[in-house]
Amino acid sequence: MKELNEKMTIVKLLGSRDNGFALTLVIVFIGVFFTMATMFYYFNLNQKPLVDLLDRSTATDYLVSGLAEIFKMKVKEFPEEFRESMIRVESEASSGANPWANMQTTSSASDPPSNKKYYNYFHDFKFVTDSSWETGTMSSWNAYWQLFSDSIFKGTEQDNTAFKNTMREFVEKYDFIVDLSEIKRIHIGLPEARSGGEFVTDLIQITFDSKYKTSAKIVGKRRHDITFDFKRRFTN
Amino acid sequence: MYRPDRRNINSPFRVPRRRGFTLVEILIALLIGVVAFYPIIQLFQSGIKDSMHATNWTQGRELAKSYTDSILSQKYDDLPHGGGSWTASFVVGSAANPLRFPKSDVIKGVQFKTTCQIFDLVPTFGNYSINRAGTETIDHLKLKNVLKGVIVKTTWKGVGKDLEYWVLTFKTNLFQGTNTVFER
């Protein structure tokens, strides 16, 4: 009976006209609802920023996976050159420098500095400077990205120029850049005897960084790690 | 004649006085209600539009991704040259399993049209090497018949305008062995 009385007291308290507590709750609830709705409407809070981010994130994913395929192909076609370049880059990194960052910033034109010729192997995958992207211009595109350039060699490229123009349109449309960030030989295997000689299997990790701006000028960043195994003939 | 005194506080016939709302108070309340409800109604309308927009956009993006994956899963030699035009019709894939572009899909009443371009590319690779005598050299080598650029575009009707989503990637002949032609 005592408990029932206590419950009744609470019910009475909530519903009491003298106290006004229930009315306060209702007013606060409705007030918050109206305020939030007004803010959502006037500040234009909708799903567009999320859609924008997903667009750019997907676009960078596919471009990075494509660039990684090209890089794998280059390693496969030019394994010894890759090894020579990596030994020098790793040596530079072990002395405290950051060759991957310097690879781009120290080069204002299309080629790496002459005292770091081994940057050439990786330079094909750094195709637009941060500064040109941040200022909203892609003027350095043609000077910088030599991978599909026909300026050095004239001849048989079928679609290089048309593709590069379309790709430029694509990159400007989604306002992003993709940049080679780092390459690591994360595992160097031991020689194994196979038919045709001895082979070594290495694990190579390629890292790309992407940055993108949404239409609301929100800047997003992502890191893409792609690992592949590479079997090479053991020569030394 | 007996007339009970309803105003006397001690009278048993007293009726408490109740004030009504004046016309001005009701009009002000209505005005406040209209001002407060306007954004709510707008929010519902824009919310529905926004939701449809985001749903269609996601659908368009997924279609573009899906067709890109379908193209990438084909053999390198089964990708025809189709660069330079978004309107060209062509077939990707083998004769047994053809993928004809442009593709048309209708999903929840919205028509999505997907087209693609495939470019034959010749990358120029800068290569560093060092010989036994310690001389450093840089070669610029072109590789032919190894690389295609793939661009897929899905378009659909949005609210008041045409919308589109692009995917760009590359296909190499990495898994088919090499028939690379070098050119210095």
Coordinates of C-alpha atoms in Angstrom, one line a residue:
Chain A
M1 CA 0.0 0.0 0.0
K2 CA 2.8 2.3 0.9
E3 CA 4.5 1.6 -2.5
L4 CA 1.3 2.2 -4.3
N5 CA 1.0 5.5 -2.5
E6 CA 4.5 6.5 -3.6
K7 CA 3.7 5.6 -7.2
M8 CA 0.6 7.6 -7.1
T9 CA 2.5 10.5 -5.6
I10 CA 4.9 10.4 -8.6
V11 CA 2.1 10.2 -11.1
K12 CA 0.3 13.0 -9.4
L13 CA 3.5 15.0 -9.3
L14 CA 4.0 14.5 -13.1
G15 CA 0.5 15.3 -13.9
S16 CA 0.0 18.1 -11.4
R17 CA -1.3 21.3 -12.8
D18 CA 0.2 23.2 -10.0
N19 CA 3.7 21.8 -10.6
G20 CA 3.6 22.1 -14.5
F21 CA 6.5 19.5 -14.9
A22 CA 4.8 17.5 -17.6
L23 CA 4.0 20.6 -19.6
T24 CA 7.7 21.6 -19.3
L25 CA 8.8 18.2 -20.7
V26 CA 6.4 18.6 -23.7
I27 CA 7.6 22.1 -24.4
V28 CA 11.3 21.2 -24.2
F29 CA 10.7 18.1 -26.4
I30 CA 8.8 20.0 -29.1
G31 CA 11.2 23.0 -28.8
V32 CA 14.2 20.8 -29.4
F33 CA 12.5 19.1 -32.4
F34 CA 11.6 22.4 -33.9
T35 CA 15.1 23.9 -33.3
M36 CA 16.9 20.9 -34.8
A37 CA 14.5 20.8 -37.8
T38 CA 15.1 24.6 -38.4
M39 CA 18.8 24.1 -38.1
F40 CA 18.8 21.2 -40.6
Y41 CA 16.8 23.2 -43.0
Y42 CA 18.6 26.5 -42.9
F43 CA 22.1 25.1 -42.6
N44 CA 21.3 22.8 -45.5
L45 CA 22.4 19.6 -43.7
N46 CA 21.7 16.8 -46.1
Q47 CA 23.4 13.7 -47.5
K48 CA 25.3 15.5 -50.2
P49 CA 28.6 15.7 -48.4
L50 CA 28.5 12.0 -47.7
V51 CA 27.7 11.2 -51.3
D52 CA 30.6 13.5 -52.4
L53 CA 33.0 11.7 -50.1
L54 CA 31.9 8.3 -51.3
D55 CA 32.3 9.4 -55.0
R56 CA 35.8 10.6 -54.5
S57 CA 36.8 7.7 -52.3
T58 CA 35.6 5.2 -54.9
A59 CA 37.3 7.1 -57.7
T60 CA 40.6 7.1 -55.9
D61 CA 40.3 3.4 -55.1
Y62 CA 39.9 2.4 -58.8
L63 CA 42.6 4.8 -60.0
V64 CA 45.1 3.5 -57.3
S65 CA 44.4 -0.1 -58.1
G66 CA 45.1 0.7 -61.8
L67 CA 48.3 2.5 -61.0
A68 CA 49.4 -0.4 -58.8
E69 CA 48.8 -2.7 -61.7
I70 CA 51.1 -0.6 -63.9
F71 CA 53.7 -0.5 -61.2
K72 CA 53.6 -4.3 -60.9
M73 CA 54.0 -4.5 -64.6
K74 CA 57.0 -2.2 -64.5
V75 CA 58.6 -4.3 -61.7
K76 CA 58.0 -7.5 -63.7
E77 CA 59.5 -6.0 -66.9
F78 CA 62.4 -4.3 -65.2
P79 CA 63.3 -6.3 -62.1
E80 CA 67.0 -5.5 -62.0
E81 CA 66.4 -1.8 -62.4
F82 CA 63.8 -1.9 -59.6
R83 CA 66.3 -3.6 -57.3
E84 CA 69.1 -1.1 -58.1
S85 CA 66.8 1.8 -57.4
M86 CA 65.3 0.3 -54.2
I87 CA 68.8 -0.4 -52.8
R88 CA 69.6 3.3 -53.2
V89 CA 66.3 4.6 -51.9
E90 CA 66.5 2.3 -48.9
S91 CA 70.1 3.4 -48.2
E92 CA 68.9 7.0 -48.3
A93 CA 66.0 6.3 -46.0
S94 CA 68.3 4.4 -43.5
S95 CA 70.4 7.6 -43.2
G96 CA 67.4 9.5 -41.9
A97 CA 66.1 11.2 -45.1
N98 CA 62.7 10.8 -46.6
P99 CA 63.3 10.0 -50.2
W100 CA 59.6 9.5 -51.0
A101 CA 58.7 13.0 -49.9
N102 CA 61.8 14.5 -51.6
M103 CA 61.1 12.7 -54.8
Q104 CA 58.4 15.2 -55.6
T105 CA 59.2 18.3 -53.8
T106 CA 62.8 18.6 -54.9
S107 CA 61.7 18.3 -58.5
S108 CA 60.2 21.4 -60.1
A109 CA 60.2 20.1 -63.7
S110 CA 59.6 16.7 -65.2
D111 CA 62.8 15.0 -64.2
P112 CA 64.2 14.2 -60.8
P113 CA 67.4 15.9 -59.6
S114 CA 70.5 14.8 -61.4
N115 CA 72.2 13.6 -58.3
K116 CA 69.3 11.3 -57.5
K117 CA 68.9 9.5 -60.8
Y118 CA 67.4 6.5 -59.1
Y119 CA 64.2 8.5 -58.4
N120 CA 63.4 8.0 -62.1
Y121 CA 62.1 4.5 -61.5
F122 CA 59.3 5.8 -59.3
H123 CA 58.8 9.2 -60.6
D124 CA 56.4 8.0 -63.3
F125 CA 53.8 7.5 -60.5
K126 CA 53.9 10.9 -59.1
F127 CA 51.7 12.8 -61.5
V128 CA 50.6 16.1 -60.1
T129 CA 52.0 18.3 -57.4
D130 CA 50.2 19.1 -54.2
S131 CA 50.7 22.8 -54.7
S132 CA 49.0 22.8 -58.1
W133 CA 46.1 20.9 -56.7
E134 CA 45.7 23.1 -53.7
T135 CA 45.7 26.3 -55.7
G136 CA 43.0 24.7 -57.9
T137 CA 45.1 24.6 -61.1
M138 CA 46.4 21.6 -62.9
S139 CA 48.8 23.6 -65.1
S140 CA 51.8 21.4 -64.2
W141 CA 50.0 18.2 -65.3
N142 CA 51.7 18.0 -68.7
A143 CA 55.1 19.1 -67.5
Y144 CA 55.1 16.7 -64.6
W145 CA 53.5 13.4 -65.6
Q146 CA 55.7 11.7 -68.1
L147 CA 54.1 8.3 -68.0
F148 CA 51.8 8.9 -71.0
S149 CA 53.7 11.7 -72.5
D150 CA 54.8 11.6 -76.1
S151 CA 57.0 14.6 -75.8
I152 CA 60.2 12.7 -75.5
F153 CA 59.5 10.0 -78.1
K154 CA 57.4 10.6 -81.2
G155 CA 55.7 7.8 -82.8
T156 CA 53.3 5.0 -82.2
E157 CA 51.2 6.0 -79.2
Q158 CA 47.6 5.5 -80.1
D159 CA 45.6 7.1 -77.4
N160 CA 48.0 8.6 -75.0
T161 CA 47.0 12.2 -75.6
A162 CA 43.3 11.5 -75.7
F163 CA 43.4 9.4 -72.6
K164 CA 45.4 12.0 -70.7
N165 CA 42.9 14.7 -71.6
T166 CA 40.0 12.5 -70.5
M167 CA 41.8 11.6 -67.3
R168 CA 42.6 15.2 -66.6
E169 CA 38.8 16.0 -66.9
F170 CA 38.1 13.1 -64.5
V171 CA 40.6 14.2 -61.9
E172 CA 39.3 17.8 -62.1
K173 CA 35.7 16.6 -61.9
Y174 CA 36.2 14.8 -58.7
D175 CA 38.9 17.2 -57.4
F176 CA 41.4 14.7 -56.1
I177 CA 45.0 13.8 -56.4
V178 CA 46.6 10.4 -56.0
D179 CA 50.3 10.2 -55.2
L180 CA 52.8 7.5 -54.7
S181 CA 53.8 7.7 -51.1
E182 CA 56.1 4.8 -50.4
I183 CA 57.3 1.5 -51.7
K184 CA 58.7 -1.1 -49.3
R185 CA 60.3 -4.5 -49.8
I186 CA 58.6 -5.9 -46.7
H187 CA 60.1 -9.4 -47.2
I188 CA 63.0 -10.6 -49.3
G189 CA 62.9 -14.3 -49.7
L190 CA 65.6 -17.0 -49.8
P191 CA 66.7 -18.6 -53.0
E192 CA 64.7 -21.6 -54.0
A193 CA 65.7 -24.1 -56.7
R194 CA 63.2 -24.4 -59.4
S195 CA 63.3 -25.6 -63.0
G196 CA 65.3 -23.1 -64.9
G197 CA 67.4 -21.9 -62.0
E198 CA 67.1 -20.3 -58.6
F199 CA 64.3 -17.9 -57.8
V200 CA 63.6 -15.5 -54.9
T201 CA 60.1 -14.4 -53.9
D202 CA 59.9 -10.9 -52.5
L203 CA 56.9 -9.2 -51.0
I204 CA 56.5 -5.6 -52.1
Q205 CA 54.2 -3.0 -50.6
I206 CA 53.1 0.0 -52.6
T207 CA 51.5 2.9 -50.7
F208 CA 49.5 5.6 -52.4
D209 CA 48.1 8.7 -50.6
S210 CA 45.0 10.3 -51.9
K211 CA 43.5 13.7 -51.1
Y212 CA 40.1 14.9 -52.3
K213 CA 37.9 17.9 -51.9
T214 CA 34.1 17.7 -51.8
S215 CA 31.8 20.4 -53.3
A216 CA 31.6 21.9 -49.8
K217 CA 35.5 22.1 -49.8
I218 CA 35.8 19.4 -47.1
V219 CA 39.2 17.8 -47.6
G220 CA 39.5 14.1 -47.1
K221 CA 42.6 11.9 -47.1
R222 CA 43.1 8.2 -47.5
R223 CA 46.0 5.8 -47.6
H224 CA 46.0 2.8 -49.9
D225 CA 48.4 -0.1 -49.3
I226 CA 48.7 -2.7 -52.0
T227 CA 50.9 -5.7 -51.4
F228 CA 52.0 -8.2 -54.1
D229 CA 54.5 -11.0 -54.3
F230 CA 57.2 -10.8 -57.0
K231 CA 59.3 -13.8 -58.1
R232 CA 62.6 -12.9 -59.6
R233 CA 65.6 -15.0 -60.8
F234 CA 68.3 -15.1 -58.2
T235 CA 71.4 -13.7 -59.9
N236 CA 73.9 -12.9 -57.2
Chain B
M1 CA -36.4 36.7 -7.0
Y2 CA -33.3 35.0 -5.6
R3 CA -30.1 35.5 -7.5
P4 CA -27.1 33.6 -6.3
D5 CA -24.0 35.7 -5.9
R6 CA -21.5 33.8 -8.2
R7 CA -18.7 36.3 -7.5
N8 CA -18.7 36.0 -3.8
I9 CA -15.8 33.8 -2.8
N10 CA -17.8 32.3 0.1
S11 CA -20.9 31.6 -2.0
P12 CA -21.6 27.9 -2.7
F13 CA -22.7 29.0 -6.2
R14 CA -19.4 30.6 -7.1
V15 CA -18.0 29.6 -10.5
P16 CA -14.3 30.2 -11.1
R17 CA -13.7 32.8 -13.8
R18 CA -12.3 31.4 -17.0
R19 CA -10.6 33.7 -19.5
G20 CA -10.7 32.8 -23.2
F21 CA -8.2 33.7 -25.9
T22 CA -8.6 36.9 -27.8
L23 CA -8.6 37.0 -31.6
V24 CA -5.2 38.8 -31.5
E25 CA -3.7 36.0 -29.4
I26 CA -5.0 33.3 -31.7
L27 CA -3.7 35.1 -34.7
I28 CA -0.2 35.6 -33.1
A29 CA -0.2 31.9 -32.2
L30 CA -1.1 30.9 -35.7
L31 CA 1.6 33.1 -37.1
I32 CA 4.2 31.6 -34.8
G33 CA 2.9 28.1 -35.8
V34 CA 3.2 28.9 -39.5
V35 CA 6.8 30.3 -39.1
A36 CA 7.8 27.3 -37.1
F37 CA 6.2 24.7 -39.3
Y38 CA 7.5 26.1 -42.6
P39 CA 11.0 24.7 -42.2
I40 CA 9.6 21.4 -41.0
I41 CA 7.5 21.0 -44.1
Q42 CA 10.4 22.1 -46.3
L43 CA 12.6 19.7 -44.5
F44 CA 10.3 16.8 -45.2
Q45 CA 10.2 17.7 -48.9
S46 CA 13.9 18.3 -49.2
G47 CA 14.5 15.2 -47.1
I48 CA 12.6 13.0 -49.6
K49 CA 14.3 14.6 -52.6
D50 CA 17.7 14.2 -50.8
S51 CA 17.1 10.6 -50.0
M52 CA 16.1 9.8 -53.6
H53 CA 19.1 11.7 -54.9
A54 CA 21.5 9.8 -52.6
T55 CA 19.8 6.4 -53.4
N56 CA 20.1 7.0 -57.2
W57 CA 23.6 8.3 -56.9
T58 CA 24.7 5.2 -54.9
Q59 CA 23.0 3.0 -57.5
G60 CA 24.7 4.9 -60.3
R61 CA 28.1 4.5 -58.6
E62 CA 27.6 0.8 -57.9
L63 CA 26.6 0.2 -61.5
A64 CA 29.8 2.0 -62.8
K65 CA 31.9 0.0 -60.4
S66 CA 30.2 -3.3 -61.3
Y67 CA 30.7 -2.8 -65.1
T68 CA 34.3 -1.7 -64.5
D69 CA 34.9 -4.9 -62.6
S70 CA 33.2 -6.9 -65.4
I71 CA 35.6 -5.2 -67.9
L72 CA 38.6 -5.8 -65.8
S73 CA 37.7 -9.5 -65.4
Q74 CA 37.9 -10.0 -69.2
K75 CA 41.1 -11.2 -70.8
Y76 CA 43.4 -8.4 -72.0
D77 CA 43.1 -9.5 -75.6
D78 CA 39.3 -9.4 -75.4
L79 CA 39.2 -5.7 -74.7
P80 CA 38.8 -3.9 -78.0
H81 CA 40.0 -0.4 -78.8
G82 CA 37.2 2.0 -78.0
G83 CA 38.7 5.3 -77.2
G84 CA 37.6 8.8 -78.0
S85 CA 33.8 8.5 -78.0
W86 CA 31.1 8.0 -75.3
T87 CA 28.5 7.1 -77.9
A88 CA 30.3 4.3 -79.7
S89 CA 28.8 0.8 -79.4
F90 CA 31.1 -2.0 -79.0
V91 CA 31.5 -5.4 -77.4
V92 CA 33.8 -6.2 -74.6
G93 CA 34.8 -9.8 -73.8
S94 CA 34.9 -13.0 -75.7
A95 CA 32.3 -14.1 -78.3
A96 CA 31.0 -16.7 -75.8
N97 CA 30.5 -14.2 -73.1
P98 CA 30.0 -10.7 -74.7
L99 CA 29.4 -7.5 -72.7
R100 CA 27.7 -5.0 -75.0
F101 CA 28.0 -1.3 -74.4
P102 CA 26.1 1.0 -73.9
K103 CA 24.2 -0.9 -71.2
S104 CA 20.8 0.2 -70.0
D105 CA 19.4 -0.7 -66.5
V106 CA 16.1 0.4 -65.0
I107 CA 16.1 0.2 -61.2
K108 CA 13.1 1.4 -59.2
G109 CA 11.8 3.3 -62.2
V110 CA 15.1 5.2 -62.8
Q111 CA 16.9 4.5 -66.1
F112 CA 20.7 4.2 -65.8
K113 CA 22.8 4.2 -69.0
T114 CA 26.4 3.0 -68.8
T115 CA 29.0 3.6 -71.5
C116 CA 32.7 3.1 -71.6
Q117 CA 35.9 4.0 -73.4
I118 CA 38.9 1.8 -73.7
F119 CA 42.2 3.4 -74.7
D120 CA 45.4 1.6 -76.0
L121 CA 48.2 3.2 -74.0
V122 CA 51.9 3.2 -74.4
P123 CA 53.6 4.1 -71.1
T124 CA 57.0 5.5 -71.1
F125 CA 59.0 4.2 -68.2
G126 CA 62.1 6.0 -66.8
N127 CA 64.5 3.3 -65.7
Y128 CA 67.6 3.7 -63.6
S129 CA 70.4 1.2 -63.8
I130 CA 74.0 0.9 -62.8
N131 CA 76.6 -1.2 -64.6
R132 CA 79.5 -3.2 -63.2
A133 CA 81.8 -0.2 -63.7
G134 CA 79.5 1.9 -61.5
T135 CA 78.2 4.1 -64.3
E136 CA 74.6 5.3 -63.7
T137 CA 72.3 5.4 -66.7
I138 CA 68.7 6.4 -67.3
D139 CA 66.7 4.8 -70.0
H140 CA 63.3 5.9 -71.2
L141 CA 61.5 2.8 -72.5
K142 CA 58.1 2.5 -74.1
L143 CA 56.1 -0.6 -73.6
K144 CA 53.6 -1.5 -76.3
N145 CA 50.6 -3.9 -76.2
V146 CA 50.6 -4.1 -72.4
L147 CA 48.3 -1.4 -71.1
K148 CA 44.7 -0.2 -71.6
G149 CA 43.0 2.7 -69.9
V150 CA 39.4 2.0 -69.0
I151 CA 36.8 4.7 -68.3
V152 CA 33.2 3.8 -67.4
K153 CA 30.5 6.4 -67.2
T154 CA 27.0 5.9 -65.8
T155 CA 24.4 8.6 -66.5
W156 CA 20.8 9.0 -65.1
K157 CA 18.1 11.6 -64.8
G158 CA 18.3 13.6 -61.5
V159 CA 15.9 16.2 -60.3
G160 CA 16.0 18.8 -63.0
K161 CA 19.3 17.7 -64.6
D162 CA 21.3 14.8 -65.9
L163 CA 23.8 13.2 -63.5
E164 CA 26.8 11.0 -64.1
Y165 CA 29.5 9.0 -62.3
W166 CA 32.8 8.0 -63.7
V167 CA 35.3 5.3 -62.9
L168 CA 38.8 5.3 -64.4
T169 CA 41.3 2.5 -64.0
F170 CA 43.9 0.5 -66.0
K171 CA 44.1 -3.1 -67.3
T172 CA 47.5 -4.7 -67.9
N173 CA 48.3 -8.0 -69.5
L174 CA 50.2 -8.9 -66.4
F175 CA 48.6 -12.3 -65.9
Q176 CA 48.8 -13.4 -69.5
G177 CA 52.5 -13.4 -69.9
T178 CA 54.3 -10.8 -71.7
N179 CA 54.4 -10.0 -75.4
T180 CA 55.9 -6.6 -74.7
V181 CA 57.6 -4.6 -77.4
F182 CA 60.2 -2.3 -76.2
E183 CA 61.2 0.9 -77.9
R184 CA 63.9 3.2 -76.8

